[in-house]
Amino acid sequence: MVNLKKSLQELERSDWGEPTFDSHLVRTLHHIRRVPLVEWTPEDFRIAIGQNMSLPILLPLALNLLETEPLASGDYYEGDLLDQVLSCRNEIVQDKALIKKAALVCQKAARHISSHEYPERFDAVSAQLAMFHGTH
């Protein structure tokens, strides 16, 4: 079990130091590595997972968050976190517990999308759901 009071920097015992490249993404990644995981937002998970950062730690935590809110959103659109998580299907299918949790999250997300007044708003997420179901 991951200690959510610790940061990725503490858990991995790896201090990246200060950013050496001045971009918003690099500064953000360096910053969130120092934030206790309990304080992470869906956007923090979306950004880090999108950069394939610390996936063995972050994918299970993101799926836990998605279990309660399958269409949790970062800064882009409703469901963008799920979209990013499912793009890591190669990592997910290597772990039976993650496959099971991801399948449950996908079912919940599909139900939310199908009952939404404007399901077409979720075309990107629906495409990821279809691709994920086709690979496991």
Backbone as a chain_set.jsonl record, in Angstrom:
{"seq": "MVNLKKSLQELERSDWGEPTFDSHLVRTLHHIRRVPLVEWTPEDFRIAIGQNMSLPILLPLALNLLETEPLASGDYYEGDLLDQVLSCRNEIVQDKALIKKAALVCQKAARHISSHEYPERFDAVSAQLAMFHGTH", "coords": {"N": [[0.837, -1.18, 0.0], [0.555, 2.159, -0.868], [1.92, 4.967, 0.715], [0.071, 7.671, 1.047], [0.64, 10.092, 2.154], [3.116, 10.742, 1.466], [5.337, 12.102, -1.013], [5.97, 11.597, -4.555], [8.669, 11.958, -4.95], [9.679, 11.306, -2.417], [8.759, 8.645, -2.145], [10.006, 7.326, -4.27], [12.562, 7.898, -3.725], [14.086, 9.811, -5.091], [15.282, 12.745, -6.071], [14.611, 15.146, -8.319], [15.695, 17.598, -8.456], [16.012, 21.071, -9.353], [14.132, 22.321, -12.164], [15.683, 22.055, -15.354], [14.987, 22.922, -17.765], [13.027, 25.416, -19.111], [9.903, 25.185, -19.173], [6.323, 25.08, -19.034], [5.263, 22.489, -18.63], [7.513, 20.982, -17.731], [8.216, 22.398, -15.385], [5.852, 21.968, -13.935], [5.797, 19.136, -13.652], [8.116, 18.752, -12.084], [7.306, 20.137, -9.823], [4.918, 18.729, -8.931], [5.98, 16.284, -8.225], [6.928, 16.735, -5.728], [4.793, 17.069, -4.099], [2.629, 15.778, -1.613], [0.938, 12.731, -2.299], [-1.705, 12.532, -1.477], [-2.688, 15.04, -1.839], [-2.92, 15.409, -4.513], [-4.48, 16.397, -7.565], [-7.037, 15.556, -10.034], [-5.981, 16.645, -12.392], [-3.22, 16.718, -11.86], [-2.639, 13.961, -11.814], [-3.379, 13.377, -14.477], [-1.522, 14.843, -15.993], [0.981, 13.747, -15.113], [0.686, 10.973, -15.674], [0.292, 11.158, -18.377], [2.852, 11.699, -19.172], [4.073, 9.369, -18.726], [5.065, 8.977, -16.172], [6.156, 7.43, -13.286], [4.353, 5.224, -13.39], [3.73, 2.632, -12.166], [3.066, 3.387, -9.578], [1.232, 5.499, -9.891], [-0.894, 4.735, -11.69], [-2.604, 2.773, -10.331], [-3.563, 4.451, -8.266], [-4.828, 6.505, -9.675], [-6.847, 5.014, -10.895], [-8.261, 4.271, -8.629], [-9.312, 6.759, -7.881], [-10.878, 7.194, -10.149], [-12.723, 5.172, -9.864], [-14.643, 6.129, -8.104], [-15.358, 8.467, -9.361], [-15.805, 8.263, -12.429], [-15.599, 9.897, -14.703], [-13.884, 11.914, -14.033], [-12.3, 15.076, -14.233], [-9.451, 16.754, -15.536], [-7.832, 19.617, -16.516], [-8.802, 19.86, -19.09], [-11.132, 18.42, -20.303], [-14.216, 16.817, -19.396], [-13.675, 13.631, -18.261], [-11.071, 13.445, -19.135], [-8.981, 12.436, -17.578], [-9.515, 9.657, -17.382], [-9.307, 9.048, -20.092], [-6.552, 9.49, -20.458], [-5.474, 7.589, -18.666], [-6.386, 5.168, -19.804], [-4.912, 5.202, -22.104], [-2.636, 4.011, -21.37], [-2.808, 1.289, -21.675], [-1.14, -0.924, -22.225], [0.482, -1.15, -19.968], [-1.488, -1.555, -18.056], [-2.71, -4.013, -18.761], [-0.824, -5.823, -18.005], [-1.11, -6.367, -15.37], [-3.166, -8.094, -13.318], [-4.888, -7.139, -11.292], [-5.081, -4.433, -11.91], [-6.289, -4.611, -14.43], [-8.8, -5.632, -13.752], [-9.813, -3.556, -12.129], [-9.721, -1.419, -13.95], [-11.537, -2.344, -15.868], [-13.921, -2.265, -14.413], [-14.104, 0.5, -13.913], [-14.332, 1.368, -16.552], [-16.827, 0.286, -17.237], [-18.508, 1.745, -15.514], [-18.01, 4.33, -16.467], [-18.948, 4.117, -19.104], [-21.671, 3.741, -18.622], [-22.323, 6.223, -17.467], [-21.765, 7.915, -19.617], [-23.568, 6.995, -21.592], [-25.984, 7.671, -20.451], [-25.909, 10.369, -20.366], [-26.999, 13.66, -21.253], [-25.781, 14.761, -23.487], [-24.104, 12.717, -25.017], [-22.22, 12.73, -27.068], [-20.279, 14.492, -26.35], [-18.354, 13.042, -25.194], [-16.802, 11.683, -27.005], [-13.993, 11.253, -27.389], [-13.262, 9.892, -25.04], [-14.973, 7.71, -25.25], [-13.897, 6.468, -27.505], [-11.431, 5.645, -26.475], [-12.366, 3.853, -24.534], [-13.475, 1.862, -26.174], [-11.15, 1.01, -27.541], [-9.674, 0.065, -25.379], [-11.252, -2.066, -24.464], [-10.963, -3.722, -26.615], [-8.412, -4.695, -26.386], [-7.965, -6.303, -24.187]], "CA": [[0.0, 0.0, 0.0], [1.328, 3.392, -1.011], [1.681, 5.977, 1.733], [-0.384, 8.863, 0.33], [1.176, 11.297, 2.789], [4.44, 10.978, 0.886], [5.406, 12.549, -2.406], [6.691, 10.666, -5.432], [10.087, 12.149, -4.663], [9.993, 10.522, -1.215], [8.503, 7.221, -2.39], [11.005, 6.798, -5.202], [13.888, 8.309, -3.24], [14.727, 10.415, -6.254], [15.046, 14.183, -6.157], [14.976, 15.625, -9.65], [16.302, 18.919, -8.359], [15.274, 22.144, -10.017], [14.023, 22.102, -13.615], [16.778, 22.607, -16.172], [14.356, 23.407, -18.993], [11.976, 26.327, -18.696], [8.601, 25.027, -19.827], [5.257, 24.865, -18.064], [5.175, 21.057, -18.344], [8.667, 20.562, -16.92], [8.054, 22.99, -14.046], [4.726, 21.288, -13.281], [6.227, 17.788, -13.263], [9.037, 18.872, -10.952], [6.526, 20.567, -8.658], [4.006, 17.708, -8.378], [6.776, 15.201, -7.621], [7.216, 17.103, -4.336], [3.51, 17.227, -3.407], [2.103, 14.503, -1.112], [-0.051, 12.173, -3.215], [-3.047, 12.791, -0.963], [-3.078, 16.373, -2.288], [-2.957, 15.462, -5.977], [-5.755, 16.625, -8.237], [-7.115, 14.788, -11.291], [-5.071, 17.238, -13.377], [-1.863, 16.256, -11.552], [-2.549, 12.592, -12.328], [-3.459, 13.403, -15.938], [-0.236, 15.318, -16.516], [2.056, 12.791, -14.818], [0.452, 9.742, -16.425], [0.522, 11.508, -19.774], [4.298, 11.691, -19.393], [4.518, 8.021, -18.313], [5.835, 9.154, -14.949], [5.842, 6.64, -12.087], [3.092, 4.514, -13.664], [3.369, 1.6, -11.19], [2.466, 4.033, -8.402], [0.135, 6.415, -10.223], [-2.06, 4.112, -12.334], [-3.579, 2.268, -9.35], [-4.171, 5.568, -7.54], [-5.758, 7.167, -10.592], [-8.01, 4.137, -11.051], [-9.043, 4.408, -7.385], [-10.048, 8.013, -8.007], [-11.865, 7.011, -11.207], [-13.781, 4.274, -9.382], [-15.709, 6.935, -7.508], [-15.739, 9.515, -10.306], [-15.212, 7.744, -13.665], [-15.349, 10.941, -15.697], [-13.148, 13.007, -13.383], [-11.638, 15.882, -15.249], [-8.34, 17.637, -15.262], [-8.087, 20.965, -17.02], [-9.218, 19.896, -20.486], [-12.528, 18.045, -20.542], [-14.75, 15.775, -18.529], [-13.202, 12.318, -18.677], [-9.708, 13.475, -19.667], [-8.107, 11.56, -16.79], [-9.755, 8.288, -17.846], [-8.724, 8.986, -21.427], [-5.095, 9.359, -20.299], [-5.185, 6.302, -18.017], [-6.602, 4.081, -20.76], [-3.849, 5.221, -23.107], [-1.565, 3.18, -20.79], [-3.371, -0.064, -21.613], [-0.077, -1.939, -22.181], [0.879, -1.305, -18.564], [-2.641, -2.056, -17.309], [-2.986, -5.431, -19.037], [0.216, -6.651, -17.392], [-1.424, -6.527, -13.954], [-4.555, -8.572, -13.228], [-5.674, -6.262, -10.417], [-5.364, -3.211, -12.669], [-7.262, -4.943, -15.477], [-10.113, -5.747, -13.112], [-10.241, -2.221, -11.708], [-9.95, -0.626, -15.163], [-12.779, -2.818, -16.48], [-15.011, -1.724, -13.599], [-14.163, 1.938, -14.194], [-14.85, 1.51, -17.922], [-18.274, 0.02, -17.201], [-19.153, 2.905, -14.89], [-17.891, 5.466, -17.388], [-19.854, 3.875, -20.242], [-23.04, 4.008, -18.149], [-22.461, 7.683, -17.329], [-21.784, 8.514, -20.957], [-24.799, 6.637, -22.308], [-27.142, 8.331, -19.842], [-25.696, 11.82, -20.411], [-27.828, 14.372, -22.224], [-24.976, 14.981, -24.687], [-23.037, 11.701, -25.005], [-21.193, 13.028, -28.07], [-19.207, 15.245, -25.68], [-17.395, 12.074, -24.671], [-16.311, 10.869, -28.117], [-12.596, 10.853, -27.166], [-13.255, 8.876, -23.982], [-15.635, 6.519, -25.805], [-12.927, 5.812, -28.386], [-10.466, 4.948, -25.599], [-13.086, 2.718, -23.943], [-13.571, 0.837, -27.214], [-9.815, 0.473, -27.765], [-9.278, -0.704, -24.203], [-11.99, -3.343, -24.457], [-10.465, -4.549, -27.697], [-7.036, -5.177, -26.136], [-7.827, -7.222, -23.03]], "C": [[0.884, 1.246, 0.0], [0.931, 4.375, 0.093], [1.354, 7.298, 1.035], [0.097, 10.167, 0.956], [2.561, 11.639, 2.255], [4.31, 11.442, -0.562], [6.07, 11.455, -3.247], [8.191, 10.749, -5.172], [10.508, 11.309, -3.459], [9.843, 9.029, -1.479], [9.575, 6.596, -3.27], [12.435, 7.114, -4.787], [14.725, 8.881, -4.385], [14.319, 11.878, -6.357], [15.535, 14.656, -7.523], [15.677, 16.97, -9.603], [15.43, 19.957, -9.029], [15.211, 21.87, -11.519], [15.192, 22.747, -14.355], [16.274, 23.098, -17.522], [13.15, 24.22, -18.59], [10.716, 26.165, -19.557], [7.569, 24.767, -18.729], [5.189, 23.394, -17.664], [6.303, 20.604, -17.422], [8.556, 21.121, -15.508], [6.949, 22.281, -13.268], [5.138, 19.899, -12.807], [7.18, 17.831, -12.067], [8.28, 19.255, -9.679], [5.693, 19.419, -8.078], [4.761, 16.523, -7.798], [7.032, 15.466, -6.133], [5.954, 17.228, -3.477], [3.059, 15.863, -2.88], [0.961, 14.019, -2.016], [-1.487, 12.432, -2.766], [-3.577, 14.145, -1.446], [-3.194, 16.487, -3.813], [-4.373, 15.651, -6.487], [-5.836, 15.701, -9.462], [-6.164, 15.332, -12.361], [-3.632, 16.807, -13.122], [-1.656, 14.832, -12.075], [-2.528, 12.575, -13.85], [-2.121, 13.804, -16.547], [0.852, 14.263, -16.321], [1.897, 11.499, -15.623], [0.665, 9.991, -17.917], [1.995, 11.529, -20.146], [4.92, 10.356, -18.978], [5.378, 8.058, -17.052], [5.294, 8.241, -13.851], [4.552, 5.83, -12.239], [2.763, 3.411, -12.657], [2.72, 2.167, -9.918], [1.186, 4.767, -8.797], [-1.084, 5.757, -10.871], [-3.051, 3.54, -11.321], [-4.284, 3.395, -8.587], [-5.178, 6.302, -8.415], [-7.012, 6.318, -10.786], [-8.875, 4.15, -9.793], [-9.905, 5.665, -7.443], [-11.184, 7.847, -9.028], [-12.987, 6.055, -10.816], [-14.95, 5.065, -8.809], [-16.204, 8.024, -8.446], [-15.143, 9.169, -11.678], [-14.904, 8.794, -14.726], [-14.698, 12.177, -15.071], [-12.372, 13.778, -14.442], [-10.45, 16.632, -14.678], [-8.733, 19.001, -15.806], [-8.67, 21.007, -18.429], [-10.688, 19.582, -20.714], [-12.921, 16.932, -19.583], [-14.329, 14.417, -19.085], [-11.769, 12.301, -19.172], [-8.732, 12.615, -18.858], [-8.281, 10.108, -17.234], [-9.143, 8.084, -19.229], [-7.221, 8.748, -21.326], [-4.726, 8.015, -19.68], [-5.317, 5.164, -19.024], [-5.584, 4.084, -21.89], [-2.64, 4.403, -22.637], [-1.99, 1.717, -20.73], [-2.301, -1.145, -21.583], [0.383, -2.194, -20.752], [-0.26, -1.927, -17.75], [-2.814, -3.553, -17.522], [-1.921, -6.363, -18.477], [-0.068, -6.956, -15.924], [-2.9, -6.884, -13.804], [-5.436, -7.677, -12.362], [-6.035, -4.966, -11.146], [-6.378, -3.467, -13.772], [-8.664, -4.968, -14.886], [-10.659, -4.366, -12.733], [-10.56, -1.347, -12.923], [-11.252, -1.048, -15.837], [-13.99, -2.278, -15.73], [-15.195, -0.23, -13.874], [-14.744, 2.172, -15.589], [-16.357, 1.278, -17.97], [-19.028, 1.212, -16.619], [-19.138, 4.107, -15.826], [-18.857, 5.309, -18.557], [-21.3, 4.147, -19.839], [-23.284, 5.506, -18.015], [-22.591, 8.344, -18.694], [-23.113, 8.233, -21.648], [-26.028, 7.328, -21.732], [-27.026, 9.855, -19.858], [-26.553, 12.451, -21.501], [-27.089, 14.579, -23.552], [-23.823, 13.975, -24.743], [-21.93, 11.964, -26.023], [-20.049, 13.863, -27.489], [-18.075, 14.337, -25.236], [-16.809, 11.195, -25.771], [-14.876, 10.393, -27.904], [-12.512, 9.744, -26.114], [-13.878, 7.587, -24.503], [-14.694, 5.753, -26.733], [-11.889, 5.05, -27.568], [-11.119, 3.731, -24.943], [-13.142, 1.563, -24.945], [-12.204, 0.197, -27.471], [-9.364, -0.389, -26.59], [-9.968, -2.057, -24.187], [-11.52, -4.275, -25.563], [-9.106, -5.159, -27.436], [-6.9, -6.086, -24.924], [-8.894, -8.264, -23.012]], "O": [[1.833, 1.355, 0.776], [-0.253, 4.579, 0.362], [2.241, 7.963, 0.499], [-0.026, 11.23, 0.348], [3.109, 12.699, 2.557], [3.304, 11.199, -1.229], [6.654, 10.513, -2.713], [8.891, 9.737, -5.174], [11.563, 10.675, -3.476], [10.699, 8.237, -1.084], [9.999, 5.465, -3.036], [13.393, 6.659, -5.412], [15.874, 8.502, -4.612], [13.178, 12.206, -6.683], [16.723, 14.573, -7.836], [16.2, 17.431, -10.618], [14.239, 19.734, -9.244], [16.122, 21.263, -12.083], [15.628, 23.848, -14.016], [17.043, 23.626, -18.326], [12.327, 23.754, -17.8], [10.497, 26.898, -20.521], [7.903, 24.295, -17.642], [5.07, 23.083, -16.479], [6.057, 19.911, -16.435], [8.776, 20.397, -14.537], [7.097, 22.023, -12.073], [4.852, 19.527, -11.669], [7.055, 17.027, -11.144], [8.58, 18.756, -8.594], [5.75, 19.159, -6.876], [4.219, 15.818, -6.948], [7.315, 14.541, -5.372], [6.039, 17.465, -2.272], [3.1, 14.881, -3.622], [0.121, 14.812, -2.442], [-2.387, 12.537, -3.599], [-4.788, 14.366, -1.457], [-3.53, 17.551, -4.333], [-5.334, 15.135, -5.917], [-4.827, 15.131, -9.879], [-5.606, 14.565, -13.146], [-2.892, 16.554, -14.072], [-0.637, 14.53, -12.696], [-1.744, 11.84, -14.45], [-1.648, 13.181, -17.497], [1.565, 13.926, -17.266], [2.868, 10.993, -16.187], [1.165, 9.122, -18.63], [2.341, 11.39, -21.319], [6.141, 10.232, -18.892], [6.303, 7.261, -16.895], [4.106, 8.282, -13.532], [3.749, 5.765, -11.308], [1.59, 3.26, -12.314], [1.921, 1.492, -9.269], [0.171, 4.662, -8.109], [-2.21, 6.188, -10.62], [-4.247, 3.802, -11.443], [-5.476, 3.294, -8.298], [-6.256, 6.675, -7.951], [-8.12, 6.852, -10.836], [-10.098, 4.049, -9.886], [-11.086, 5.635, -7.095], [-12.305, 8.301, -8.799], [-14.082, 6.12, -11.376], [-16.11, 4.705, -9.011], [-17.351, 8.458, -8.338], [-14.103, 9.709, -12.056], [-14.027, 8.585, -15.564], [-14.916, 13.309, -15.501], [-11.862, 13.21, -15.407], [-10.441, 17.072, -13.529], [-9.845, 19.474, -15.575], [-9.003, 22.087, -18.918], [-11.415, 20.408, -21.268], [-12.081, 16.214, -19.042], [-14.598, 14.101, -20.244], [-11.282, 11.252, -19.594], [-7.751, 12.118, -19.411], [-7.292, 9.405, -17.441], [-8.529, 7.051, -19.493], [-6.678, 7.898, -22.032], [-3.773, 7.371, -20.119], [-4.452, 4.29, -19.089], [-5.412, 3.07, -22.567], [-1.728, 4.135, -23.419], [-1.575, 0.987, -19.83], [-2.518, -2.194, -20.975], [0.644, -3.337, -20.376], [-0.015, -2.737, -16.856], [-3.041, -4.289, -16.562], [-2.108, -7.58, -18.479], [0.662, -7.727, -15.302], [-3.776, -6.08, -14.123], [-6.611, -7.481, -12.672], [-7.152, -4.463, -11.018], [-7.241, -2.626, -14.024], [-9.598, -4.397, -15.449], [-11.823, -4.056, -12.988], [-11.553, -0.621, -12.923], [-11.994, -0.197, -16.328], [-14.976, -1.877, -16.348], [-16.32, 0.24, -14.046], [-15.558, 3.075, -15.779], [-17.077, 1.995, -18.665], [-20.051, 1.637, -17.156], [-20.137, 4.813, -15.958], [-19.511, 6.273, -18.954], [-22.067, 4.716, -20.615], [-24.341, 6.001, -18.409], [-23.427, 9.225, -18.893], [-23.715, 9.137, -22.226], [-27.008, 7.548, -22.444], [-27.937, 10.554, -19.416], [-26.797, 11.844, -22.543], [-27.708, 14.573, -24.616], [-22.672, 14.357, -24.534], [-20.815, 11.47, -25.859], [-18.969, 13.929, -28.077], [-16.974, 14.799, -24.939], [-16.367, 10.079, -25.499], [-14.565, 9.241, -28.206], [-11.774, 8.773, -26.286], [-13.375, 6.497, -24.231], [-14.699, 4.522, -26.742], [-11.511, 3.935, -27.927], [-10.482, 2.685, -24.812], [-12.882, 0.415, -24.587], [-12.108, -1.023, -27.605], [-8.75, -1.439, -26.778], [-9.334, -3.079, -23.925], [-11.668, -5.492, -25.452], [-8.676, -6.045, -28.174], [-5.81, -6.593, -24.662], [-8.919, -9.106, -22.114]]}, "num_chains": 1, "name": "protein.A"}
